[in-house]
XYZ file of C-alpha atoms in Angstrom:
719
model
C 43.126 -51.228 -19.757
C 40.488 -53.394 -21.399
C 36.801 -52.589 -21.368
C 35.974 -55.554 -19.144
C 38.517 -54.511 -16.533
C 37.269 -50.915 -16.580
C 33.687 -52.107 -16.184
C 34.706 -54.338 -13.270
C 36.613 -51.554 -11.521
C 33.719 -49.134 -11.968
C 31.332 -51.673 -10.452
C 33.655 -52.236 -7.501
C 33.950 -48.475 -6.916
C 30.190 -48.107 -6.933
C 29.860 -51.007 -4.497
C 32.384 -49.396 -2.111
C 30.539 -46.083 -2.295
C 27.137 -47.692 -1.673
C 28.600 -49.636 1.226
C 29.856 -46.398 2.764
C 26.408 -44.838 2.256
C 24.376 -47.882 3.317
C 22.750 -45.999 6.204
C 21.487 -43.342 3.764
C 20.031 -45.662 1.122
C 16.564 -46.037 2.756
C 16.151 -42.261 2.508
C 15.860 -42.569 -1.266
C 12.806 -44.840 -1.170
C 10.271 -41.961 -0.871
C 12.317 -40.047 -3.466
C 11.910 -42.921 -5.940
C 8.208 -43.209 -5.115
C 7.875 -39.471 -5.700
C 9.770 -39.832 -8.974
C 7.126 -42.245 -10.243
C 4.336 -39.884 -9.146
C 6.072 -36.965 -10.887
C 6.498 -38.984 -14.077
C 2.766 -39.699 -14.272
C 1.932 -36.033 -13.682
C 4.361 -34.814 -16.348
C 3.953 -37.471 -19.031
C 0.954 -36.634 -21.218
C -0.897 -39.832 -22.063
C -1.594 -43.520 -21.553
C 1.109 -44.703 -23.973
C 3.850 -42.891 -22.102
C 2.541 -43.945 -18.690
C 2.733 -47.574 -19.741
C 6.166 -46.995 -21.262
C 7.381 -45.542 -17.964
C 6.029 -48.526 -16.033
C 7.822 -50.881 -18.415
C 11.056 -48.891 -18.112
C 10.832 -48.969 -14.307
C 10.183 -52.711 -14.484
C 13.248 -53.119 -16.696
C 15.359 -51.284 -14.095
C 14.037 -53.646 -11.425
C 14.830 -56.700 -13.571
C 18.339 -55.366 -14.181
C 18.763 -55.019 -10.445
C 17.563 -58.584 -9.975
C 20.261 -59.755 -12.388
C 23.111 -57.755 -10.850
C 24.854 -58.941 -7.682
C 25.635 -56.933 -4.569
C 24.213 -53.751 -3.138
C 23.926 -52.075 -6.551
C 21.548 -54.793 -7.683
C 19.350 -54.351 -4.603
C 19.308 -50.584 -5.055
C 18.212 -50.895 -8.685
C 15.617 -53.537 -7.817
C 13.981 -51.516 -5.032
C 14.358 -48.238 -6.919
C 12.698 -49.617 -10.046
C 9.847 -51.089 -8.024
C 9.344 -47.799 -6.150
C 9.282 -45.816 -9.405
C 6.676 -48.149 -10.863
C 4.683 -48.128 -7.626
C 4.595 -44.316 -7.571
C 3.333 -44.084 -11.141
C 0.725 -46.799 -10.596
C -0.373 -45.324 -7.260
C -1.135 -41.824 -8.541
C -2.807 -43.289 -11.633
C -5.045 -45.480 -9.452
C -5.786 -42.563 -7.129
C -6.792 -40.297 -10.030
C -9.189 -42.938 -11.335
C -10.552 -43.748 -7.879
C -11.627 -40.162 -7.129
C -13.170 -39.682 -10.575
C -16.394 -37.669 -10.499
C -18.252 -35.758 -13.215
C -17.559 -32.062 -13.746
C -20.019 -29.360 -14.780
C -20.087 -29.082 -18.572
C -20.443 -25.302 -18.802
C -21.335 -22.238 -16.702
C -24.921 -22.391 -15.482
C -27.330 -20.694 -13.106
C -29.096 -23.456 -11.180
C -31.142 -24.107 -8.073
C -29.376 -26.443 -5.651
C -30.777 -28.482 -2.804
C -28.005 -30.309 -1.039
C -26.342 -31.345 2.181
C -23.613 -29.092 3.561
C -20.256 -30.900 3.651
C -18.137 -27.993 4.926
C -18.500 -24.350 5.955
C -15.541 -21.981 5.877
C -16.198 -18.397 7.073
C -14.055 -15.704 5.410
C -14.777 -12.631 7.583
C -12.051 -10.495 5.990
C -13.881 -10.795 2.656
C -17.414 -10.812 4.167
C -17.954 -14.240 2.594
C -18.783 -17.772 3.679
C -17.495 -20.658 1.537
C -19.894 -23.611 1.560
C -19.272 -27.063 0.083
C -22.486 -28.829 -0.934
C -23.495 -32.344 -1.930
C -26.369 -31.660 -4.386
C -29.372 -33.962 -4.612
C -29.853 -33.279 -8.331
C -28.442 -35.940 -10.635
C -27.699 -33.353 -13.355
C -25.125 -31.616 -11.137
C -21.693 -32.794 -9.965
C -21.802 -34.732 -6.689
C -19.747 -32.049 -4.891
C -19.818 -28.281 -5.521
C -18.514 -25.231 -3.667
C -20.137 -21.792 -3.559
C -19.259 -18.452 -1.995
C -22.091 -16.700 -0.174
C -22.184 -13.149 1.151
C -21.933 -13.408 4.930
C -25.123 -11.362 5.381
C -27.045 -13.872 3.242
C -26.168 -16.932 5.346
C -28.980 -17.783 7.780
C -28.679 -19.527 11.120
C -28.414 -23.302 10.825
C -26.049 -23.438 7.832
C -23.460 -25.856 9.172
C -22.026 -29.232 8.335
C -24.833 -31.757 7.946
C -27.576 -29.233 7.191
C -29.683 -29.432 4.027
C -30.048 -26.065 2.257
C -31.647 -24.702 -0.894
C -30.274 -21.776 -2.927
C -29.609 -20.462 -6.421
C -26.045 -20.224 -7.651
C -24.017 -19.489 -10.729
C -21.647 -22.419 -11.132
C -18.601 -22.878 -13.328
C -16.410 -25.901 -14.021
C -13.057 -25.821 -12.167
C -10.568 -23.802 -14.181
C -7.146 -25.062 -15.140
C -4.037 -22.913 -15.101
C -4.865 -19.663 -16.896
C -1.265 -18.913 -17.839
C 1.973 -20.936 -18.018
C 3.258 -21.514 -14.496
C -0.127 -20.631 -12.980
C -2.048 -22.568 -10.347
C -3.902 -25.561 -11.783
C -7.146 -25.466 -9.793
C -8.728 -28.111 -12.047
C -6.169 -30.688 -10.889
C -6.615 -29.818 -7.211
C -10.409 -29.860 -7.589
C -10.279 -33.277 -9.286
C -8.526 -34.912 -6.352
C -10.840 -33.105 -3.903
C -13.923 -34.302 -5.775
C -15.108 -30.784 -6.647
C -17.104 -30.682 -9.870
C -18.046 -26.987 -9.875
C -17.467 -23.739 -8.013
C -19.314 -20.458 -8.078
C -21.336 -17.795 -6.308
C -24.563 -18.330 -4.419
C -27.427 -15.848 -4.169
C -29.983 -14.998 -1.491
C -32.323 -16.264 -0.272
C -30.696 -19.325 1.284
C -33.257 -21.664 2.813
C -32.350 -24.158 5.530
C -34.423 -27.244 4.750
C -32.965 -29.358 7.571
C -30.817 -27.811 10.342
C -27.451 -29.302 11.182
C -26.729 -31.435 14.188
C -23.893 -30.567 16.570
C -20.523 -31.711 15.254
C -16.784 -31.133 15.487
C -17.119 -28.620 12.694
C -19.546 -26.667 14.937
C -17.027 -26.678 17.780
C -14.341 -25.399 15.455
C -16.578 -22.601 14.131
C -17.673 -21.651 17.656
C -14.076 -21.513 18.880
C -13.024 -19.371 15.910
C -15.926 -16.989 16.490
C -15.069 -16.746 20.194
C -11.415 -15.926 19.502
C -12.321 -13.321 16.878
C -14.767 -11.701 19.320
C -11.918 -11.358 21.807
C -9.348 -9.950 19.358
C -10.685 -7.921 16.441
C -9.107 -7.546 13.010
C -6.195 -9.478 11.566
C -4.804 -10.208 15.013
C -7.904 -12.200 15.842
C -7.642 -13.908 12.454
C -4.091 -15.041 13.214
C -5.094 -16.184 16.709
C -7.965 -18.148 15.165
C -5.611 -19.652 12.567
C -3.248 -20.821 15.302
C -6.045 -22.463 17.299
C -8.404 -23.821 14.644
C -6.714 -23.368 11.266
C -9.336 -20.794 10.203
C -7.526 -18.020 8.276
C -10.628 -16.294 6.913
C -10.533 -13.279 9.261
C -7.066 -12.092 8.231
C -7.165 -9.035 5.973
C -5.815 -9.622 2.478
C -3.195 -6.881 2.912
C -1.863 -8.646 6.019
C -1.899 -12.033 4.292
C 0.213 -10.502 1.524
C 2.555 -8.957 4.104
C 3.015 -12.345 5.776
C 3.785 -13.902 2.388
C 6.268 -11.205 1.355
C 8.048 -11.395 4.696
C 8.387 -15.190 4.600
C 6.084 -15.672 7.606
C 3.068 -17.131 5.802
C 3.913 -20.615 7.088
C 2.838 -19.422 10.543
C -0.752 -19.083 9.274
C -1.048 -22.663 8.051
C -1.388 -25.238 10.820
C 1.582 -27.508 10.234
C 4.620 -28.922 11.977
C 5.388 -25.826 14.051
C 1.896 -25.695 15.592
C 1.455 -29.426 16.099
C 4.907 -29.642 17.693
C 4.118 -26.779 20.078
C 0.808 -28.338 21.147
C 2.337 -31.793 21.539
C 5.332 -30.512 23.528
C 3.105 -28.386 25.768
C 0.820 -31.332 26.534
C 3.793 -33.581 27.303
C 5.435 -30.999 29.564
C 2.225 -30.253 31.439
C 1.373 -33.932 32.043
C 4.949 -34.778 33.004
C 5.189 -31.945 35.552
C 1.790 -32.670 37.071
C 2.381 -36.413 37.431
C 5.868 -35.820 38.828
C 4.265 -34.031 41.809
C 3.209 -37.477 43.089
C 6.186 -39.542 44.374
C 4.098 -42.710 44.077
C 3.351 -42.168 40.402
C 6.911 -41.071 39.700
C 8.270 -44.309 41.167
C 5.729 -46.750 39.746
C 5.006 -45.364 36.267
C 7.245 -44.532 33.348
C 6.195 -40.897 33.275
C 7.917 -40.035 29.941
C 5.895 -42.801 28.293
C 2.661 -41.503 29.823
C 3.556 -37.960 28.745
C 4.231 -39.213 25.223
C 0.759 -40.774 25.172
C -0.761 -37.478 26.311
C 1.191 -35.680 23.599
C -0.132 -38.113 20.996
C -3.719 -37.533 22.129
C -3.144 -33.767 22.032
C -1.714 -33.958 18.496
C -4.667 -36.039 17.263
C -7.215 -33.773 18.950
C -5.590 -30.612 17.598
C -5.524 -32.114 14.103
C -9.246 -32.919 14.324
C -10.088 -29.483 15.734
C -8.245 -27.653 12.936
C -10.158 -29.449 10.203
C -7.920 -32.483 9.571
C -6.431 -30.975 6.413
C -3.665 -32.905 4.654
C -0.800 -30.634 5.874
C -2.022 -30.960 9.465
C -2.440 -34.729 9.170
C 1.068 -34.905 7.731
C 2.434 -32.980 10.720
C 0.434 -35.118 13.140
C 1.858 -38.293 11.612
C 5.373 -36.897 11.972
C 4.706 -36.001 15.620
C 3.392 -39.494 16.327
C 6.505 -41.017 14.759
C 8.701 -38.816 16.961
C 6.767 -39.886 20.051
C 7.097 -43.527 19.028
C 10.853 -43.113 18.639
C 11.083 -41.475 22.077
C 9.039 -44.275 23.606
C 11.405 -46.868 22.128
C 14.462 -44.991 23.339
C 15.603 -44.063 19.828
C 16.856 -40.743 18.540
C 13.751 -38.672 17.980
C 14.371 -36.579 14.863
C 16.432 -38.048 12.046
C 16.328 -38.070 8.278
C 14.939 -41.608 8.465
C 11.977 -40.281 10.425
C 11.445 -37.547 7.816
C 11.645 -40.162 5.043
C 9.142 -42.398 6.846
C 6.711 -39.498 7.194
C 7.069 -38.560 3.528
C 6.595 -42.176 2.460
C 3.432 -42.558 4.528
C 1.928 -39.311 3.209
C 2.692 -40.196 -0.415
C 1.151 -43.626 -0.008
C -2.072 -42.095 1.339
C -2.258 -38.919 -0.790
C 0.161 -39.178 -3.729
C -1.310 -36.070 -5.372
C 0.047 -33.760 -2.636
C 3.541 -34.165 -4.090
C 2.695 -31.553 -6.746
C 1.529 -29.011 -4.167
C 3.589 -26.242 -2.645
C 2.561 -27.223 0.905
C 4.134 -30.691 0.764
C 7.268 -29.462 -0.965
C 7.817 -26.506 1.370
C 7.244 -28.415 4.603
C 9.391 -31.434 3.770
C 12.117 -29.301 2.188
C 12.326 -27.190 5.345
C 12.408 -30.184 7.703
C 14.914 -32.058 5.525
C 17.204 -29.024 5.355
C 17.062 -28.516 9.136
C 17.693 -32.159 10.040
C 20.421 -32.636 7.407
C 22.188 -29.503 8.619
C 22.084 -30.507 12.275
C 23.186 -34.075 11.518
C 26.313 -32.689 9.861
C 29.528 -33.310 11.863
C 30.690 -29.801 10.962
C 27.529 -28.351 12.528
C 28.274 -30.295 15.706
C 31.836 -28.925 15.762
C 30.672 -25.357 15.306
C 27.573 -25.192 17.479
C 27.622 -28.268 19.730
C 27.313 -27.836 23.500
C 30.543 -27.232 25.369
C 31.896 -25.785 28.603
C 31.665 -22.015 28.135
C 30.123 -18.906 29.616
C 26.467 -17.945 29.318
C 27.162 -15.117 26.860
C 29.227 -17.358 24.565
C 26.551 -20.075 24.687
C 23.867 -17.522 23.840
C 25.916 -16.176 20.962
C 26.563 -19.704 19.685
C 22.861 -20.524 19.857
C 21.974 -17.348 17.953
C 24.542 -18.250 15.293
C 23.073 -21.729 14.927
C 19.576 -20.274 14.628
C 20.689 -17.750 12.013
C 22.526 -20.391 9.970
C 19.499 -22.675 10.157
C 17.244 -19.858 8.953
C 19.547 -19.060 6.034
C 19.769 -22.721 4.980
C 15.992 -23.120 5.183
C 15.437 -19.965 3.123
C 17.871 -21.215 0.472
C 16.082 -24.572 0.396
C 12.646 -22.991 0.086
C 13.500 -20.220 -2.377
C 13.388 -22.389 -5.563
C 10.047 -23.848 -4.467
C 8.613 -20.398 -3.772
C 9.838 -19.089 -7.113
C 8.451 -22.106 -8.995
C 4.964 -21.973 -7.483
C 4.508 -18.277 -6.661
C 7.174 -16.575 -8.830
C 8.259 -14.661 -5.731
C 10.594 -15.320 -2.824
C 11.223 -13.281 0.315
C 14.816 -12.172 0.818
C 14.606 -11.283 4.516
C 12.598 -14.300 5.643
C 15.503 -15.878 7.536
C 15.959 -12.802 9.716
C 12.216 -12.332 10.240
C 11.737 -15.978 11.225
C 14.477 -15.761 13.864
C 12.113 -13.481 15.787
C 8.733 -14.729 14.542
C 9.103 -18.463 15.213
C 10.135 -18.165 18.895
C 7.568 -15.394 19.367
C 4.773 -17.589 17.980
C 5.853 -20.864 19.603
C 6.901 -19.735 23.068
C 4.859 -16.568 23.603
C 1.723 -16.206 21.450
C 0.446 -19.796 21.475
C 0.971 -20.418 25.237
C -0.644 -17.090 26.182
C -3.575 -17.770 23.851
C -4.029 -21.243 25.352
C -3.948 -19.679 28.836
C -6.545 -17.105 27.765
C -8.881 -19.847 26.521
C -8.495 -21.740 29.796
C -9.112 -18.623 31.895
C -12.238 -17.873 29.847
C -13.779 -20.991 31.387
C -13.907 -19.117 34.711
C -14.399 -15.636 33.236
C -10.877 -14.365 33.921
C -9.412 -14.330 30.411
C -9.399 -10.568 29.701
C -5.790 -9.830 30.814
C -4.445 -12.823 28.887
C -6.386 -11.812 25.768
C -5.000 -8.263 26.029
C -1.481 -9.670 26.215
C -2.182 -12.028 23.291
C -3.414 -9.107 21.194
C -0.253 -7.085 21.922
C 2.040 -9.965 20.945
C 0.042 -10.475 17.759
C 0.414 -6.754 17.009
C 4.167 -7.250 17.332
C 4.045 -10.174 14.877
C 2.016 -8.130 12.386
C 4.390 -5.172 12.766
C 7.315 -7.469 12.015
C 5.566 -8.829 8.906
C 4.566 -5.404 7.600
C 7.975 -3.861 8.241
C 9.824 -6.731 6.591
C 7.466 -6.768 3.595
C 7.861 -3.010 3.089
C 11.668 -3.076 3.224
C 13.425 -2.259 -0.080
C 14.130 -5.426 -2.052
C 12.075 -7.562 0.326
C 10.795 -9.758 -2.509
C 12.602 -11.276 -5.471
C 10.222 -11.618 -8.418
C 11.098 -13.829 -11.371
C 9.045 -15.054 -14.339
C 7.621 -18.574 -14.459
C 10.407 -21.093 -13.977
C 10.878 -23.946 -16.486
C 10.005 -27.341 -15.031
C 13.375 -28.702 -16.068
C 15.213 -26.030 -14.089
C 13.137 -26.761 -11.003
C 13.694 -30.516 -11.375
C 17.470 -30.015 -11.588
C 17.550 -27.834 -8.491
C 15.346 -30.275 -6.561
C 17.540 -33.229 -7.581
C 20.715 -31.351 -6.663
C 19.305 -30.326 -3.290
C 18.261 -33.884 -2.454
C 21.661 -35.227 -3.496
C 23.375 -32.725 -1.187
C 21.058 -33.403 1.749
C 20.744 -37.195 1.700
C 24.297 -38.427 1.098
C 27.111 -38.219 3.642
C 30.337 -38.982 1.740
C 32.219 -36.580 -0.523
C 30.082 -37.681 -3.477
C 27.322 -35.478 -2.091
C 29.034 -32.400 -3.533
C 28.276 -33.676 -7.026
C 24.784 -32.333 -6.339
C 26.179 -28.835 -6.835
C 26.349 -29.470 -10.595
C 22.599 -29.947 -11.273
C 21.860 -27.265 -8.690
C 24.048 -24.757 -10.515
C 22.719 -25.766 -13.946
C 19.123 -25.409 -12.754
C 19.880 -22.024 -11.204
C 21.576 -20.790 -14.380
C 18.670 -22.080 -16.477
C 16.185 -20.270 -14.246
C 18.095 -16.988 -14.398
C 18.615 -17.278 -18.154
C 14.917 -17.838 -18.852
C 13.683 -14.621 -20.489
C 10.765 -12.822 -18.934
C 7.695 -13.014 -21.214
C 6.830 -9.886 -23.177
C 3.220 -10.951 -23.712
C 0.954 -13.121 -21.530
C -2.505 -14.244 -22.678
C -4.960 -16.094 -20.440
C -6.552 -19.299 -21.662
C -9.949 -17.696 -22.274
C -8.434 -14.871 -24.352
C -10.149 -12.198 -22.255
C -7.039 -10.889 -20.548
C -3.540 -10.111 -21.699
C -0.569 -8.357 -20.174
C 2.266 -6.842 -22.175
C 5.589 -5.649 -20.800
C 6.281 -1.935 -20.765
C 9.685 -0.292 -21.181
C 10.026 0.100 -17.378
C 9.529 -3.651 -16.803
C 5.965 -3.363 -15.495
C 2.943 -5.048 -17.059
C 0.011 -3.328 -18.801
C -3.412 -5.031 -18.917
C -5.873 -5.055 -21.797
C -8.984 -4.750 -19.616
C -9.068 -1.994 -17.010
C -11.513 -3.857 -14.747
C -9.584 -7.098 -14.361
C -10.064 -8.576 -10.886
C -7.368 -8.554 -8.227
C -6.636 -12.252 -8.706
C -6.141 -11.826 -12.455
C -3.994 -8.726 -11.994
C -1.743 -10.407 -9.439
C -1.488 -13.610 -11.507
C -0.413 -11.785 -14.676
C 2.091 -9.617 -12.815
C 3.636 -12.590 -10.992
C 3.866 -14.661 -14.164
C 5.670 -11.768 -15.827
C 8.147 -11.554 -12.949
C 7.004 -8.059 -11.992
C 6.429 -6.860 -8.437
C 4.843 -3.592 -9.582
C 1.103 -2.968 -9.768
C -0.155 -3.571 -13.351
C -1.387 -0.523 -15.277
C -4.069 -0.083 -17.934
C -2.874 -0.620 -21.488
C -5.185 2.086 -22.822
C -3.326 4.695 -20.728
C 0.112 3.883 -22.139
C 1.719 6.328 -24.587
C 2.372 3.736 -27.302
C -1.104 2.160 -27.217
C -4.069 3.005 -29.427
C -7.331 1.725 -27.993
C -11.050 2.003 -28.627
C -13.919 0.401 -26.741
C -13.666 -2.662 -28.989
C -10.006 -3.013 -29.974
C -6.556 -2.199 -28.697
C -3.153 -2.228 -30.397
C 0.364 -1.571 -29.190
C 3.813 -1.720 -30.713
C 6.442 -3.526 -28.664
C 10.170 -3.357 -29.438
C 12.122 -6.568 -28.796
C 14.823 -8.568 -30.544
C 15.855 -5.687 -32.792
C 12.410 -5.162 -34.325
C 8.956 -3.764 -33.567
C 6.109 -6.206 -32.918
C 2.519 -5.091 -33.459
C -0.017 -6.740 -31.128
C -3.782 -6.246 -31.343
C -6.659 -7.639 -29.273
C -10.422 -7.364 -29.138
C -11.957 -5.843 -25.989
C -15.694 -6.434 -26.452
C -18.175 -8.947 -27.854
C -19.534 -6.653 -30.554
C -19.305 -7.528 -34.222
C -16.719 -5.568 -36.187
C -16.791 -4.354 -39.818
C -15.423 -7.159 -41.979
C -13.130 -5.327 -44.391
C -11.478 -3.018 -41.885
C -10.993 -5.806 -39.328
C -9.399 -8.261 -41.767
C -7.118 -5.475 -42.997
C -6.092 -4.845 -39.393
C -5.338 -8.561 -38.933
C -2.962 -8.530 -41.900
C -1.126 -5.494 -40.510
C -0.274 -6.939 -37.078
C 2.048 -9.712 -35.925
C -0.213 -11.121 -33.200
C -4.018 -10.970 -33.026
C -5.769 -12.013 -29.794
C -9.464 -12.517 -29.124
C -11.775 -14.315 -26.698
C -14.034 -15.366 -29.620
C -13.642 -17.197 -32.898
C -12.038 -14.945 -35.510
C -12.872 -15.332 -39.197
C -10.589 -17.411 -41.402
C -9.748 -14.249 -43.360
C -8.081 -12.809 -40.238
C -4.455 -13.769 -40.937
C -1.880 -11.959 -38.767
C 1.743 -12.098 -39.839
C 2.917 -14.428 -37.048
C 0.367 -15.704 -34.510
C -3.419 -15.867 -34.196
C -4.749 -16.569 -30.700
C -8.533 -16.741 -30.841
C -10.943 -19.004 -28.931
C -10.310 -22.205 -30.988
C -6.523 -21.745 -30.855
C -6.478 -21.043 -27.114
C -8.735 -24.046 -26.493
C -5.856 -26.188 -27.789
C -2.953 -24.322 -26.192
C -4.415 -22.898 -22.993
C -2.775 -19.716 -21.746
C 0.293 -18.513 -23.648
C 3.432 -16.602 -22.675
C 5.625 -15.152 -25.433
C 9.180 -13.800 -25.312
C 9.509 -11.962 -28.631
C 13.308 -11.689 -28.727
C 13.866 -15.427 -29.089
C 10.439 -16.337 -30.432
C 9.853 -18.436 -27.296
C 6.199 -19.469 -26.902
C 5.190 -21.321 -23.708
C 1.764 -22.958 -23.491
C -0.274 -24.283 -20.585
C -1.431 -27.490 -22.207
C -0.435 -29.800 -24.990
C -1.942 -33.175 -25.837
C -2.327 -34.316 -22.219
C -4.855 -37.042 -21.338
C -4.969 -36.633 -17.566
C -8.515 -37.075 -16.277
C -8.974 -33.456 -15.129
C -8.098 -32.151 -18.622
C -10.971 -33.983 -20.312
C -13.197 -35.176 -17.443
C -16.648 -36.793 -17.602
C -19.203 -33.996 -17.659
C -22.776 -33.433 -16.551
C -25.087 -31.004 -18.325
C -27.581 -29.228 -16.036
C -31.107 -28.630 -17.259
C -32.238 -25.198 -18.403
C -28.781 -23.712 -18.795
C -29.070 -20.073 -19.930
C -26.864 -18.770 -22.668
C -23.559 -17.677 -21.142
C -22.953 -14.938 -23.757
C -25.801 -12.821 -25.131
C -26.087 -12.224 -28.834
C -24.620 -8.912 -29.899
C -24.483 -6.843 -33.033
C -22.402 -4.019 -34.452
C -21.938 -1.246 -31.897
C -22.691 1.710 -34.216
C -22.291 2.763 -37.841
C -19.218 4.893 -37.137
C -17.127 1.963 -35.864
C -15.516 1.450 -39.273
C -14.204 4.987 -39.225
C -12.916 4.593 -35.650
C -10.953 1.475 -36.601
C -9.439 3.234 -39.572
C -8.340 6.131 -37.386
C -6.919 3.970 -34.612
C -5.249 1.316 -36.738
C -4.064 2.665 -40.062
C -2.777 -0.144 -42.242
């Protein structure tokens, strides 16, 4: 067979396949748009962004030249890829705002943009719009709850002192990039505020005040974490939930119940529709003259919009509200309410408005879950197994339970790669826990809480609040029991981006096609899974500032250089290392030799012993002994600039080196070194900066600790 004939037959086969899948082709439009957004986020600089736009344009031109459905697919796909890249680029430039140049203690007078109480931590998080021109236009500070006076609310003008810092990027490979999130939110600095806080101009009444008042009322009715969950369900305020219970909800796979999203908006919308429909149906005149389902749909839309506003109008809630409105529109037009086309339309709308959310776990988790559910229930095999039929009540109940269990398992499988990529952990019993938790929250807790709020208007809410508290206790018991079960959480080290991309592509291919070609998605899915499992856990993790490191012990746990590392740092280093155990102090380990200023440990990996040393203080060290120590170790780590004479045998990670690489993770056996940053030119990596006046020195000058330090180094680290 000649090449021309083979080419022609291949083209005809592709055309037949695309014709068979023509109903599924629109589903790939948001995928292509997301592909362009992803390319801009991953590609490092202007040259490559332009190259990608040109490549996408070339694909579109090729599609314009080719006949048939394949040509149209390539044309629209190329345009969507280019549009996604251009859209996120434009969005990043549009939200550009200066960032604080360096840590500083300043006095701020500014208007309050948002107030977020965190009762479980005895804090209040306040977002301010400073009046000073030498500060970023938007900053966020944490205040002790006892230091916040009356009148601090949205719209108020306050004055306070605060220690501000520029938003930090990812501290370690695979860590959360707060600098990117802060850039798109317009935050130029974060920090801690100090008393006294003076209210220059009190706030006027606003929706934010209603939300805060409702949260406070709910928490006064139900104390502790139960009241925090009840408040989260009603207003989106999660600040009153104890950290231990938040962790239990995460480990049990129930954390999605705390974030106002599709589940909550759907429940509120459905309840409003049902209530209006039943009330209007009591009047025969209205039932005969009006299209009551259409009126109920309008009431549901108003309820969804009002609930979204009340809960703070965050992007996940807006996304869920948009999806609910699309469902109501489909019902009003007599179309099938929930389809993959509806999910694709919602994703497309969200990405057009907020393209940056694609990189966040919230967007990925919510749309992955909904896509998995809808794709599963659109499957003909699912209809054959669990569709309605003439059978007894017990058989129908058993069939419904089987469908619910299968749905939970499929959703957990869809969400597990996302959870492992972003959080390095995934719950193993989440499907079983959600079978109980979702109906409990949707059909019991939320309706009883709504009834309690209504009865409070006439002073009769106490019995309903008691019942709400007991059901919330049941939910917390379920979360704690599931989280404490053996093997409840799978912990893996930071996943390579390529592995995650392969699994995401394979999952989309399986979910969005309908013909037998869909099973080709198993190949990238399996390759990505194998790549993830084959990725070695790092033996050594160093944060981008050089202050903290974690090294793997023989039992698989992580040991930390600094005993007083904060909870966030401890959890971050343990999760990045793929360890679920509590980190321990390096100085307490048998193989470590530590002083107040230095620490060294020998780590066996790859058939040899690696010597790692790190500084622990800011004091100057004796020159000769320190440089001799450098030459005797394989890796030297410090949060300051080390002298040029410090030449370790393999790797030197001091302040200048870490400024170029960011945080570092090292697997000694294969010599694998993973870095946070390379030569990226995204705007949050090197943003415009403002320098506040009268910035105090961040690090005081120090000298040699004492004359006997030289002898202590010689004893601890013999060359």
